[in-house]
Short mmCIF file of C-alpha atoms and ligand atoms in Angstrom, two decimals:
data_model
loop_
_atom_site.label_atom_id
_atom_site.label_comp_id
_atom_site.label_asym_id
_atom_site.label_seq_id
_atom_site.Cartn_x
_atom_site.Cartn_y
_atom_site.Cartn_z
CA UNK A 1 -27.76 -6.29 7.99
CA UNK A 2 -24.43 -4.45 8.32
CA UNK A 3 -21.78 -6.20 6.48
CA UNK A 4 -18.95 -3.63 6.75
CA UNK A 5 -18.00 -2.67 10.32
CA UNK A 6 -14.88 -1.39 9.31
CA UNK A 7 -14.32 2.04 10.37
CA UNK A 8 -12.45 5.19 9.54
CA UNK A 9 -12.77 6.81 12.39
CA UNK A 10 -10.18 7.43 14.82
CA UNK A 11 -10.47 6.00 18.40
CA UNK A 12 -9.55 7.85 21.41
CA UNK A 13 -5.98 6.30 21.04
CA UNK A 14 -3.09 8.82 21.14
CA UNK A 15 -0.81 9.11 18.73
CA UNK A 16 2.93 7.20 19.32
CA UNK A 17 5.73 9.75 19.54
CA UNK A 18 8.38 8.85 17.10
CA UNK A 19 11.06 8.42 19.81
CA UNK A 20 9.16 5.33 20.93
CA UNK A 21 7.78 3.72 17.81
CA UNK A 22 10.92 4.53 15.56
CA UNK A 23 14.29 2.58 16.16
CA UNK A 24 17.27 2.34 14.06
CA UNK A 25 16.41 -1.34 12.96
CA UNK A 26 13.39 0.29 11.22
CA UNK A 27 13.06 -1.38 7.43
CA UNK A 28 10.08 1.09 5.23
CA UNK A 29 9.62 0.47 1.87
CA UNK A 30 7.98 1.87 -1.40
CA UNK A 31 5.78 -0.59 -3.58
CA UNK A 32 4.66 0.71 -6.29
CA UNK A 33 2.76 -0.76 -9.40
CA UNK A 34 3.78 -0.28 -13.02
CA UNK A 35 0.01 -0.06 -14.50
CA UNK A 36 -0.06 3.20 -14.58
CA UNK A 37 2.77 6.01 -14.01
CA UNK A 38 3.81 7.40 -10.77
CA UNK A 39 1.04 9.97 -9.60
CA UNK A 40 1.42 12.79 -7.33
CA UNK A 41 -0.64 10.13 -4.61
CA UNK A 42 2.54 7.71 -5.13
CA UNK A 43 4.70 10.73 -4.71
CA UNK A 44 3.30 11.89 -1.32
CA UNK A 45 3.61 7.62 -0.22
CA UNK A 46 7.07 7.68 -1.51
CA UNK A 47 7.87 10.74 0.54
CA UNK A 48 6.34 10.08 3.44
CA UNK A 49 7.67 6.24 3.77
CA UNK A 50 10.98 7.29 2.48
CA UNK A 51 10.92 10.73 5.67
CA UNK A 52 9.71 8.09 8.53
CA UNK A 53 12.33 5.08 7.32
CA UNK A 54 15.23 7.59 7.25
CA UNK A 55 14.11 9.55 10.55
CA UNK A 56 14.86 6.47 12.22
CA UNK A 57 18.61 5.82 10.87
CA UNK A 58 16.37 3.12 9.05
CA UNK A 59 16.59 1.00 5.62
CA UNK A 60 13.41 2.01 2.96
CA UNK A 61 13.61 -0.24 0.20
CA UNK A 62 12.08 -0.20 -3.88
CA UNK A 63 9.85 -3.22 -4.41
CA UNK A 64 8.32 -3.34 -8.20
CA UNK A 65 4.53 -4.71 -7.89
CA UNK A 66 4.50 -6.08 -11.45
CA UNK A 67 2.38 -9.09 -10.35
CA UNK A 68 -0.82 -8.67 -12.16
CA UNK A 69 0.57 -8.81 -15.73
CA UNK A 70 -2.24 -8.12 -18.02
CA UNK A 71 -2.32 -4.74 -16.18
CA UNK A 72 1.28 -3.86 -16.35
CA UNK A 73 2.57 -0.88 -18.63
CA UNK A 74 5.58 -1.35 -20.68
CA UNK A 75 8.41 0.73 -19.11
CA UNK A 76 6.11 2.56 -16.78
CA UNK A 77 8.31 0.65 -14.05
CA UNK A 78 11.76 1.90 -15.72
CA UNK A 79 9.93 5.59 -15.57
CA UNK A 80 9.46 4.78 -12.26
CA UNK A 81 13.12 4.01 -10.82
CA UNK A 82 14.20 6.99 -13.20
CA UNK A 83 11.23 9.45 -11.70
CA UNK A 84 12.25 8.39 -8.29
CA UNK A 85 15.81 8.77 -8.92
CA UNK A 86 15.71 12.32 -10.22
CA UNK A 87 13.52 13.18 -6.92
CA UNK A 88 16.46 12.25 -5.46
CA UNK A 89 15.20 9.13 -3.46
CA UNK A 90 17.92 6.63 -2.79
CA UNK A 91 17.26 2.96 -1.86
CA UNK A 92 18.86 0.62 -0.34
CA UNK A 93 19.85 -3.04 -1.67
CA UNK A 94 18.14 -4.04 -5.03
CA UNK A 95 15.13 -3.57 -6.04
CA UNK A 96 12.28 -6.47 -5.51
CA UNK A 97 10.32 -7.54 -8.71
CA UNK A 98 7.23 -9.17 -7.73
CA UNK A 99 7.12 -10.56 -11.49
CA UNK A 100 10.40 -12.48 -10.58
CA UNK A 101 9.20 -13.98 -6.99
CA UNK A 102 6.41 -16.56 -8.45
CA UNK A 103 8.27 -19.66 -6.83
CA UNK A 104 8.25 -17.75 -3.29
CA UNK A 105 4.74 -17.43 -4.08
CA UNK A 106 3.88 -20.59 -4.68
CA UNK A 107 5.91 -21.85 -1.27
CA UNK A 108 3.64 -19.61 0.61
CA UNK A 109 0.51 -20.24 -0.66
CA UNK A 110 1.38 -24.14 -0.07
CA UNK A 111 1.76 -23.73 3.61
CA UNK A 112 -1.78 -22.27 3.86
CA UNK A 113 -3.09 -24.92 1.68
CA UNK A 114 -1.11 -27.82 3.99
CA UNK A 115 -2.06 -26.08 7.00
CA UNK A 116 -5.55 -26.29 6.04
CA UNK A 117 -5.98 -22.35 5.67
CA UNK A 118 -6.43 -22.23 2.62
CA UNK A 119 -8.50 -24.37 0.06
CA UNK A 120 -9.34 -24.26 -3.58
CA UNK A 121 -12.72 -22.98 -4.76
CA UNK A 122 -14.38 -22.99 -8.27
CA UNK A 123 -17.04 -20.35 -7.95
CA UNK A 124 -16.92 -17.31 -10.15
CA UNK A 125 -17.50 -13.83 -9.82
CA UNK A 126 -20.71 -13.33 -11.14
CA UNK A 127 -21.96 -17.12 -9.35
CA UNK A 128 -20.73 -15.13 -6.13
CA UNK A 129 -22.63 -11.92 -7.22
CA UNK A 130 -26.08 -14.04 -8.07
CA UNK A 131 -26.02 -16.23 -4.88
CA UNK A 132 -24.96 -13.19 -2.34
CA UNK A 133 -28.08 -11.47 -0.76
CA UNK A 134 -26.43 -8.72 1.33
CA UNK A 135 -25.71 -5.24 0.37
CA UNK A 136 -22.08 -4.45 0.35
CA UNK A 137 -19.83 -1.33 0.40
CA UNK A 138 -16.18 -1.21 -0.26
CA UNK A 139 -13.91 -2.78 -3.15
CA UNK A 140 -14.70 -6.37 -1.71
CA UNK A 141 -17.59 -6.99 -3.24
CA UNK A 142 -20.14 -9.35 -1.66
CA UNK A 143 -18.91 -11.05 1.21
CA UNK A 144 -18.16 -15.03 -0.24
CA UNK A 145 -20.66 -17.13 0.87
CA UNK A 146 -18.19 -19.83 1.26
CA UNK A 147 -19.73 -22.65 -1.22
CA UNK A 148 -16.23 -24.69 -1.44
CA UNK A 149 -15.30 -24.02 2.13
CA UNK A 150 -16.20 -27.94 3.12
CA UNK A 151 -14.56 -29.04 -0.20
CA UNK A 152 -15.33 -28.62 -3.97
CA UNK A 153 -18.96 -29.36 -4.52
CA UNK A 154 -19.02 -31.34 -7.38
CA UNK A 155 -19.38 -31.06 -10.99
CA UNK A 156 -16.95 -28.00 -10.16
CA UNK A 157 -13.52 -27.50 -10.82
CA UNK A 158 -11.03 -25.56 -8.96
CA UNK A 159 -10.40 -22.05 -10.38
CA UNK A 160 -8.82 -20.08 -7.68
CA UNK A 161 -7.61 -20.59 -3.72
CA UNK A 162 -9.62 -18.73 -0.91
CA UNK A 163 -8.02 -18.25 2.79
CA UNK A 164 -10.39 -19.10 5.59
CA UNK A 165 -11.65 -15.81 7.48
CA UNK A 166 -12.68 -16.12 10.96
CA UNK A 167 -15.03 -13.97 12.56
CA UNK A 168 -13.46 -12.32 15.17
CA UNK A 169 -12.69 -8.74 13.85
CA UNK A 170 -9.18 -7.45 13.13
CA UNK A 171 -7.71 -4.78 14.71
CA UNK A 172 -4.45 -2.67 14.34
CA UNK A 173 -3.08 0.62 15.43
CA UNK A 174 -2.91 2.56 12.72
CA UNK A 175 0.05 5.12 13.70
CA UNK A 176 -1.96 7.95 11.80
CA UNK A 177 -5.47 6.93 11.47
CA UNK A 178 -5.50 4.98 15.49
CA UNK A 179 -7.10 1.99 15.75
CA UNK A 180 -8.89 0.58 12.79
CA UNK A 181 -11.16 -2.82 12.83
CA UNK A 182 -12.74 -4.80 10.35
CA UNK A 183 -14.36 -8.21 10.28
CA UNK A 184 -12.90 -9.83 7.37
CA UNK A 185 -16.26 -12.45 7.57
CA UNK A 186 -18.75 -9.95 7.04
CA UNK A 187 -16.75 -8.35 4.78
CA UNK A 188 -15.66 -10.08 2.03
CA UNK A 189 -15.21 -13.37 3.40
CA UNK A 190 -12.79 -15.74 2.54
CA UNK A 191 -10.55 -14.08 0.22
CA UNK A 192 -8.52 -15.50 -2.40
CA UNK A 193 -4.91 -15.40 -2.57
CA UNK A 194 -4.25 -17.01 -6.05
CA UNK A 195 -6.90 -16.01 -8.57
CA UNK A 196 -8.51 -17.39 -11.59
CA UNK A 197 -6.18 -16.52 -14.23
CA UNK A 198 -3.14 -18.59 -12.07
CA UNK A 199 -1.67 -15.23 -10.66
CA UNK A 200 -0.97 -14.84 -6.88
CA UNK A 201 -3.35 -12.45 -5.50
CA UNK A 202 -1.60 -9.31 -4.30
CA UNK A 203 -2.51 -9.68 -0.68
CA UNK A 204 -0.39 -12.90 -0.30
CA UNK A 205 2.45 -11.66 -2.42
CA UNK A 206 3.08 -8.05 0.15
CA UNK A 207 2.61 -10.09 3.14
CA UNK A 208 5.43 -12.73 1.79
CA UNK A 209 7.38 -9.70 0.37
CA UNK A 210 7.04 -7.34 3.57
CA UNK A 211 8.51 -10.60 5.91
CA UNK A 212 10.76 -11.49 3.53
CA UNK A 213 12.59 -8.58 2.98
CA UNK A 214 11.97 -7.23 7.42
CA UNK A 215 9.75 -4.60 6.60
CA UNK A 216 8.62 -3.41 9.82
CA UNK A 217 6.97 -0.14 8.66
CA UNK A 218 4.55 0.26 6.11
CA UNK A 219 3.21 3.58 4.70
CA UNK A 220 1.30 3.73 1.89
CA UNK A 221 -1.76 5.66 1.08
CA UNK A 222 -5.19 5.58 2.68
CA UNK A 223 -6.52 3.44 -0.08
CA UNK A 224 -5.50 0.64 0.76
CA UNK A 225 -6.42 0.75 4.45
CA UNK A 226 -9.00 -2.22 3.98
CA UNK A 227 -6.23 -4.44 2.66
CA UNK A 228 -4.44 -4.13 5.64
CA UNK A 229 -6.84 -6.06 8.21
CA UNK A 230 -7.14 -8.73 5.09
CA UNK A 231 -2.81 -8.96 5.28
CA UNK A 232 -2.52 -8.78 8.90
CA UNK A 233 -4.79 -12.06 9.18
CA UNK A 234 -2.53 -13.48 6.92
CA UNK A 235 0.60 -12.49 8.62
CA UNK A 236 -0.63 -14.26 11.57
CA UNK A 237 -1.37 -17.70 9.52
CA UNK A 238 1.91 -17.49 8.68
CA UNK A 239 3.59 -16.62 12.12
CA UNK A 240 4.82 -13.27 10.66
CA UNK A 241 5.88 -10.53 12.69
CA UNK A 242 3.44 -7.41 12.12
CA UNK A 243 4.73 -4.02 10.68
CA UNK A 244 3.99 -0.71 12.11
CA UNK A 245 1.55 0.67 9.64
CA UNK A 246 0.55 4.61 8.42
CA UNK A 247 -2.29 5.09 6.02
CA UNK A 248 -1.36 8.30 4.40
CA UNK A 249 -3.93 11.26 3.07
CA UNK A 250 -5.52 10.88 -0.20
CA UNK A 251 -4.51 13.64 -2.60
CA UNK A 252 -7.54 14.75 -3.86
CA UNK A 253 -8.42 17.40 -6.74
CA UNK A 254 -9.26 21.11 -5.39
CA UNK A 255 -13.44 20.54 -5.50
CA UNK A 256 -12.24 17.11 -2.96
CA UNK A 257 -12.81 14.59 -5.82
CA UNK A 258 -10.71 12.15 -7.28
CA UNK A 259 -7.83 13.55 -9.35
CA UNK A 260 -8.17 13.10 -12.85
CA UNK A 261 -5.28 11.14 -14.93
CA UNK A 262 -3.43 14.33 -16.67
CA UNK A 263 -3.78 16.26 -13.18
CA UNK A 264 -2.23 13.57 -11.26
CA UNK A 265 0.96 12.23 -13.37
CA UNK A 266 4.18 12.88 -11.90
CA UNK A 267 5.43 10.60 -14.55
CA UNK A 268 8.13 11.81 -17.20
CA UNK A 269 6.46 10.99 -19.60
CA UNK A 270 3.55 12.78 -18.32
CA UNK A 271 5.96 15.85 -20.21
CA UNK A 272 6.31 17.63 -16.91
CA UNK A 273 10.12 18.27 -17.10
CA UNK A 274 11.20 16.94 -13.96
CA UNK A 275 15.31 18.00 -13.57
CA UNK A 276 13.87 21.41 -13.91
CA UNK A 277 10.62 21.20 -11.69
CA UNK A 278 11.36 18.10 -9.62
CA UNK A 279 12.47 20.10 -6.91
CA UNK A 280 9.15 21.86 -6.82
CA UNK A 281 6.90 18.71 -6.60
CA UNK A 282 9.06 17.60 -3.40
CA UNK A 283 8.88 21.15 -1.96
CA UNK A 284 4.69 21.07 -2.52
CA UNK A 285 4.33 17.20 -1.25
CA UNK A 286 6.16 18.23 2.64
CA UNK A 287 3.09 20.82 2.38
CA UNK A 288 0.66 18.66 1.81
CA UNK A 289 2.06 16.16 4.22
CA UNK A 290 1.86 18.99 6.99
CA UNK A 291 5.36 19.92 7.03
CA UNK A 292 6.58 23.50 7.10
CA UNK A 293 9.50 23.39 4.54
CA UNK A 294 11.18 26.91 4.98
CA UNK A 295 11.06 29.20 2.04
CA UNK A 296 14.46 29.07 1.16
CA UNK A 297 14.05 25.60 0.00
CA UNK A 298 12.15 26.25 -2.88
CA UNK A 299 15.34 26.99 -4.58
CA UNK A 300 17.57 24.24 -3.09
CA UNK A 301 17.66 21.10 -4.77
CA UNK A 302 16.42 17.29 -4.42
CA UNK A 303 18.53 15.94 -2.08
CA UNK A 304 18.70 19.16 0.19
CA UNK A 305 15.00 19.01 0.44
CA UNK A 306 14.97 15.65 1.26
CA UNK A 307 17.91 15.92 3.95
CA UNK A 308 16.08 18.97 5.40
CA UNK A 309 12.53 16.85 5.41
CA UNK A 310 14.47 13.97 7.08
CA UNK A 311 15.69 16.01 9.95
CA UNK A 312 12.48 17.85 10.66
CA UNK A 313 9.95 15.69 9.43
CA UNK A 314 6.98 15.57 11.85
CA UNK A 315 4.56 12.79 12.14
CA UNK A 316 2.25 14.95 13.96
CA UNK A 317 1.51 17.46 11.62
CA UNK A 318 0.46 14.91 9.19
CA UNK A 319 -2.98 15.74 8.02
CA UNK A 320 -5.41 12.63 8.62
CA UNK A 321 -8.05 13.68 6.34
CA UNK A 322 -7.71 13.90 2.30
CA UNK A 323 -6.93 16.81 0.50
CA UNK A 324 -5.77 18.92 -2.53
CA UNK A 325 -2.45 18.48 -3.78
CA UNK A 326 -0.62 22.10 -2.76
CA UNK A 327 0.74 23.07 -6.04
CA UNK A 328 4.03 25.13 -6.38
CA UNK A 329 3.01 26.61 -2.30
N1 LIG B 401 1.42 -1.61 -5.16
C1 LIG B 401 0.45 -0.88 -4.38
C2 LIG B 401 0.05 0.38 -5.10
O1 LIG B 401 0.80 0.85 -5.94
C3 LIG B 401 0.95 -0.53 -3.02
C4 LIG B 401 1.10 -1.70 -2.17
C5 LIG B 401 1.49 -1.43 -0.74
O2 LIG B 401 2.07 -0.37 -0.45
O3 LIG B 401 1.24 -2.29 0.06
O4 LIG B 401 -1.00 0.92 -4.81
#
């Protein structure tokens, strides 16, 4: 049985010019999460949301994903902001802290709930892993096989909420990738939105944050490209509005693997001495986002780089497939 019909492949959709998709009321953002320290994958996403916000005239704004946290890293988030800073990024209004936002949270997750999208469920992981008979693929795990869909069977007790999936796949235009469709039911199923340990799932809390704050364009890296069919259903329980969205390249290690830790820290404390080299790291991410920096610019500093990237920043020569991170080009 084929349980995961999503696809990466691009359709024969061609690709929207950025005088047509990008308008001045354009609202990016950059969401990263303090668990671990800024790698050179969250460099390229910062970059690349930060170039397509700005080529616009548009807003990109920080938002701090310190939701999950047991899995948060003391000051990793401070490194962050100072990281970012020193790249020469510049925000605009204050920066979001998901940590902060529990009460929006809980508003949302209460509409679902009274709108009858939503329900509690008391099954856990490895009840869902025993009872589910088809192969899976992905980071869904077995597709739920929706035991407290009709109501909590009993002699249970609620331990997280699920959202209702329907069966009709969801598709979106992916303004890199084209168009991209996944059926959430075969998938994973109904998907929960506050977990077991009482924190708000991260799907739920970037769809509330995204409307909340007007994002219209998201850009993040190709990772989370099955998340994005799970938030768009949600953005249409909740009436939202949906974002433009751009699944960036992987960065990969030279051999095409995953980078390893020390390889892939952009972090200060990762000892790489960033006021000296900083420069460098922007200059080598416009490479590996397909843009031809001139050579001169090696030697110029953050914000030049960035000003020069914002001007000539081409969505076309974006490179859809993963691949090595161009060190010091
Ligand atoms: N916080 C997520 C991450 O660091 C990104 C979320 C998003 O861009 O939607 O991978």
């Amino acid at each position: 049985m084929i349980v995961k019909t999503f696809s990466l492949l691009p359709s024969t959709f061609s690709l929207p010019s950025m005088t047509t998709t990008i308008l001045s009321t354009t609202i990016g953002r950059f969401a990263p999460s303090p668990t671990g320290p800024l790698h050179l994958g969250s460099l390229v996403t910062a970059l690349g949301s930060y170039l397509l916000a700005r080529q616009g005239g548009g807003q990109w704004l920080l938002r701090i994903e310190d939701l999950d946290t047991p899995r948060v890293i003391p000051g990793v988030a401070d490194d962050m902001l100072r990281t970012l800073e020193i790249l020469g990024f510049q925000w605009d209004g204050e920066v979001l802290w998901q940590s902060r936002r529990g009460e929006v949270y809980a508003a949302a997750l209460e509409r679902l709930l009274d709108q009858g999208s939503a329900y509690p469920c008391g099954c856990s992981r490895a009840e869902i892993a025993r009872i589910a008979t088809a192969p899976h693929s992905g980071d869904e795990g077995p597709a739920y096989p929706g035991l407290c869909r009709n109501g909590l069977p009993s002699g249970k007790i609620a331990r997280s909420v699920r959202v209702r999936v329907s069966d009709e796949p969801i598709c979106f235009q992916d303004g890199l990738l084209g168009e991209i469709c996944q059926d959430l039911a075969a998938t994973g199923g109904d998907f929960v939105i506050k977990r077991a340990d009482g924190l708000f799932a991260y799907q739920l809390a970037v769809v509330v944050d995204d409307a909340e704050s007007g994002v219209n364009q998201v850009v993040r890296g190709a990772d989370l490209l099955s998340s994005t069919p799970r938030q768009i259903h949600l953005q249409r329980l909740f009436g939202y509005t949906e974002p433009d969205y751009f699944h960036l390249p992987l960065v990969t290690d030279p051999d095409g693997t995953k980078l390893s830790k020390r390889d892939n820290a952009v972090s200060l404390a990762a000892s790489r001495d960033l006021e000296r080299e900083g420069h460098l790291l922007l200059f080598d991410s416009l490479h590996f986002l397909g843009q031809n920096p001139p050579l001169f610019l090696r030697d110029a500093s953050c914000a030049e780089i960035l000003s020069w990237a914002v001007a000539h920043f081409s969505l076309d020569a974006v490179p859809r497939m993963p691949g090595p991170f161009p060190l010091h080009s």
